[in-house]
PDB file of C-alpha atoms in Angstrom:
ATOM      1  CA  MET M  26      15.244  48.580  74.995  1.00  0.00           C
ATOM      2  CA  ASN M  27      14.299  52.170  74.359  1.00  0.00           C
ATOM      3  CA  ASN M  28      12.352  53.552  77.324  1.00  0.00           C
ATOM      4  CA  ASN M  29       9.993  55.444  75.034  1.00  0.00           C
ATOM      5  CA  ALA M  30       9.066  52.271  73.150  1.00  0.00           C
ATOM      6  CA  SER M  31       8.566  50.271  76.334  1.00  0.00           C
ATOM      7  CA  ASN M  32       6.390  53.050  77.764  1.00  0.00           C
ATOM      8  CA  GLN M  33       4.203  53.001  74.646  1.00  0.00           C
ATOM      9  CA  ILE M  34       3.778  49.249  74.812  1.00  0.00           C
ATOM     10  CA  GLY M  35       2.989  49.425  78.524  1.00  0.00           C
ATOM     11  CA  SER M  36       0.429  52.140  77.883  1.00  0.00           C
ATOM     12  CA  ILE M  37      -1.279  50.101  75.174  1.00  0.00           C
ATOM     13  CA  VAL M  38      -1.387  46.984  77.365  1.00  0.00           C
ATOM     14  CA  GLY M  39      -2.720  49.015  80.291  1.00  0.00           C
ATOM     15  CA  LEU M  40      -5.401  50.591  78.117  1.00  0.00           C
ATOM     16  CA  PHE M  41      -6.378  47.169  76.764  1.00  0.00           C
ATOM     17  CA  VAL M  42      -6.777  45.773  80.287  1.00  0.00           C
ATOM     18  CA  PHE M  43      -8.824  48.826  81.303  1.00  0.00           C
ATOM     19  CA  LEU M  44     -11.103  48.572  78.265  1.00  0.00           C
ATOM     20  CA  VAL M  45     -11.662  44.853  78.779  1.00  0.00           C
ATOM     21  CA  PHE M  46     -12.438  45.424  82.467  1.00  0.00           C
ATOM     22  CA  MET M  47     -14.855  48.288  81.773  1.00  0.00           C
ATOM     23  CA  GLY M  48     -16.420  46.364  78.905  1.00  0.00           C
ATOM     24  CA  GLY M  49     -16.920  43.366  81.157  1.00  0.00           C
ATOM     25  CA  MET M  50     -18.621  45.547  83.745  1.00  0.00           C
ATOM     26  CA  LEU M  51     -20.918  47.095  81.127  1.00  0.00           C
ATOM     27  CA  GLY M  52     -21.571  43.698  79.559  1.00  0.00           C
ATOM     28  CA  GLN M  53     -22.655  42.198  82.877  1.00  0.00           C
ATOM     29  CA  THR M  54     -25.133  44.988  83.514  1.00  0.00           C
ATOM     30  CA  GLY M  55     -26.618  44.555  80.043  1.00  0.00           C
ATOM     31  CA  ALA M  56     -25.875  48.142  79.041  1.00  0.00           C
ATOM     32  CA  ILE M  57     -23.929  47.031  75.969  1.00  0.00           C
ATOM     33  CA  SER M  58     -23.358  43.733  74.162  1.00  0.00           C
ATOM     34  CA  ILE M  59     -20.098  41.798  74.408  1.00  0.00           C
ATOM     35  CA  THR M  60     -19.678  41.951  70.616  1.00  0.00           C
ATOM     36  CA  ALA M  61     -19.821  45.749  70.670  1.00  0.00           C
ATOM     37  CA  ILE M  62     -17.298  45.835  73.517  1.00  0.00           C
ATOM     38  CA  ILE M  63     -14.844  43.636  71.618  1.00  0.00           C
ATOM     39  CA  LEU M  64     -15.336  45.608  68.402  1.00  0.00           C
ATOM     40  CA  TRP M  65     -14.764  49.000  70.065  1.00  0.00           C
ATOM     41  CA  THR M  66     -11.747  47.684  71.977  1.00  0.00           C
ATOM     42  CA  ILE M  67     -10.153  46.481  68.733  1.00  0.00           C
ATOM     43  CA  ILE M  68     -10.935  49.775  66.968  1.00  0.00           C
ATOM     44  CA  ILE M  69      -9.506  51.927  69.782  1.00  0.00           C
ATOM     45  CA  LEU M  70      -6.338  49.837  70.098  1.00  0.00           C
ATOM     46  CA  SER M  71      -5.829  49.880  66.317  1.00  0.00           C
ATOM     47  CA  VAL M  72      -6.092  53.670  66.202  1.00  0.00           C
ATOM     48  CA  ILE M  73      -3.645  54.013  69.111  1.00  0.00           C
ATOM     49  CA  PHE M  74      -1.221  51.599  67.419  1.00  0.00           C
ATOM     50  CA  LEU M  75      -1.387  53.474  64.108  1.00  0.00           C
ATOM     51  CA  ILE M  76      -0.968  56.921  65.655  1.00  0.00           C
ATOM     52  CA  GLY M  77       1.760  55.723  68.036  1.00  0.00           C
ATOM     53  CA  GLY M  78       3.918  54.559  65.129  1.00  0.00           C
ATOM     54  CA  LEU M  79       4.009  57.913  63.342  1.00  0.00           C
ATOM     55  CA  ARG M  80       7.369  59.673  63.323  1.00  0.00           C
ATOM     56  CA  VAL M  81       8.338  63.044  61.834  1.00  0.00           C
ATOM     57  CA  ILE M  82      11.822  63.492  60.393  1.00  0.00           C
ATOM     58  CA  ASP M  83      13.030  67.050  59.801  1.00  0.00           C
ATOM     59  CA  GLN M  84      14.623  68.125  56.517  1.00  0.00           C
ATOM     60  CA  TYR M  85      18.142  68.065  57.969  1.00  0.00           C
ATOM     61  CA  GLU M  86      17.739  64.578  59.499  1.00  0.00           C
ATOM     62  CA  ARG M  87      17.522  60.984  58.349  1.00  0.00           C
ATOM     63  CA  GLY M  88      15.947  58.144  60.288  1.00  0.00           C
ATOM     64  CA  VAL M  89      17.852  54.901  60.784  1.00  0.00           C
ATOM     65  CA  ILE M  90      15.382  52.035  61.230  1.00  0.00           C
ATOM     66  CA  LEU M  91      16.313  49.123  63.479  1.00  0.00           C
ATOM     67  CA  THR M  92      14.075  46.061  63.445  1.00  0.00           C
ATOM     68  CA  LEU M  93      14.680  43.922  66.524  1.00  0.00           C
ATOM     69  CA  GLY M  94      18.062  45.640  66.839  1.00  0.00           C
ATOM     70  CA  LYS M  95      19.213  44.997  63.256  1.00  0.00           C
ATOM     71  CA  TYR M  96      19.598  47.736  60.643  1.00  0.00           C
ATOM     72  CA  THR M  97      16.815  47.471  58.062  1.00  0.00           C
ATOM     73  CA  GLY M  98      16.787  50.808  56.280  1.00  0.00           C
ATOM     74  CA  THR M  99      16.959  54.571  56.242  1.00  0.00           C
ATOM     75  CA  LYS M 100      13.932  56.877  56.138  1.00  0.00           C
ATOM     76  CA  ASP M 101      13.873  60.215  54.350  1.00  0.00           C
ATOM     77  CA  PRO M 102      12.472  63.484  55.751  1.00  0.00           C
ATOM     78  CA  GLY M 103       8.735  63.719  56.227  1.00  0.00           C
ATOM     79  CA  LEU M 104       6.058  61.689  57.962  1.00  0.00           C
ATOM     80  CA  ASN M 105       7.035  58.035  58.438  1.00  0.00           C
ATOM     81  CA  TRP M 106       5.486  55.072  60.220  1.00  0.00           C
ATOM     82  CA  ILE M 107       7.178  52.267  62.170  1.00  0.00           C
ATOM     83  CA  PHE M 108       5.900  49.174  63.988  1.00  0.00           C
ATOM     84  CA  ILE M 109       6.024  50.117  67.666  1.00  0.00           C
ATOM     85  CA  GLY M 110       7.524  47.393  69.805  1.00  0.00           C
ATOM     86  CA  ILE M 111       9.309  45.770  66.855  1.00  0.00           C
ATOM     87  CA  GLN M 112      11.067  48.679  65.179  1.00  0.00           C
ATOM     88  CA  ARG M 113      12.739  51.787  66.468  1.00  0.00           C
ATOM     89  CA  MET M 114      14.070  54.825  64.700  1.00  0.00           C
ATOM     90  CA  ILE M 115      17.217  56.756  65.520  1.00  0.00           C
ATOM     91  CA  LYS M 116      17.350  60.255  64.056  1.00  0.00           C
ATOM     92  CA  VAL M 117      20.724  61.278  62.621  1.00  0.00           C
ATOM     93  CA  ASP M 118      21.475  65.001  62.242  1.00  0.00           C
ATOM     94  CA  LEU M 119      23.168  65.771  58.901  1.00  0.00           C
ATOM     95  CA  ARG M 120      23.893  69.458  59.517  1.00  0.00           C
ATOM     96  CA  VAL M 121      27.485  70.641  59.303  1.00  0.00           C
ATOM     97  CA  THR M 122      28.732  72.136  62.555  1.00  0.00           C
ATOM     98  CA  THR M 123      31.746  74.403  62.709  1.00  0.00           C
ATOM     99  CA  ILE M 124      33.932  75.249  65.677  1.00  0.00           C
ATOM    100  CA  ASP M 125      36.730  77.754  66.146  1.00  0.00           C
ATOM    101  CA  ILE M 126      40.110  76.283  67.025  1.00  0.00           C
ATOM    102  CA  PRO M 127      42.211  78.776  69.011  1.00  0.00           C
TER     103      PRO M 127
END
């Protein structure tokens, strides 16, 4: 598995555990209701998931999308979104490179 993808998933899981723990502490003291804690946890994790899936492809590149290791499509240049943890994108450089042969 791609280390970057596994690090993102680990970060999201770690943040979820932290938010649940802190929410439980605040909920026990009566500072905030359990419903508000659950709602804010879901909102924060959704925003992180949406932002974490954004990928930028330069004009001279194309993005090859692999879903669970199987080719599922090619993305064009611009801002694209993938499902983190399920999909990964490999950028392919389309520029022509020249070398001198002695």
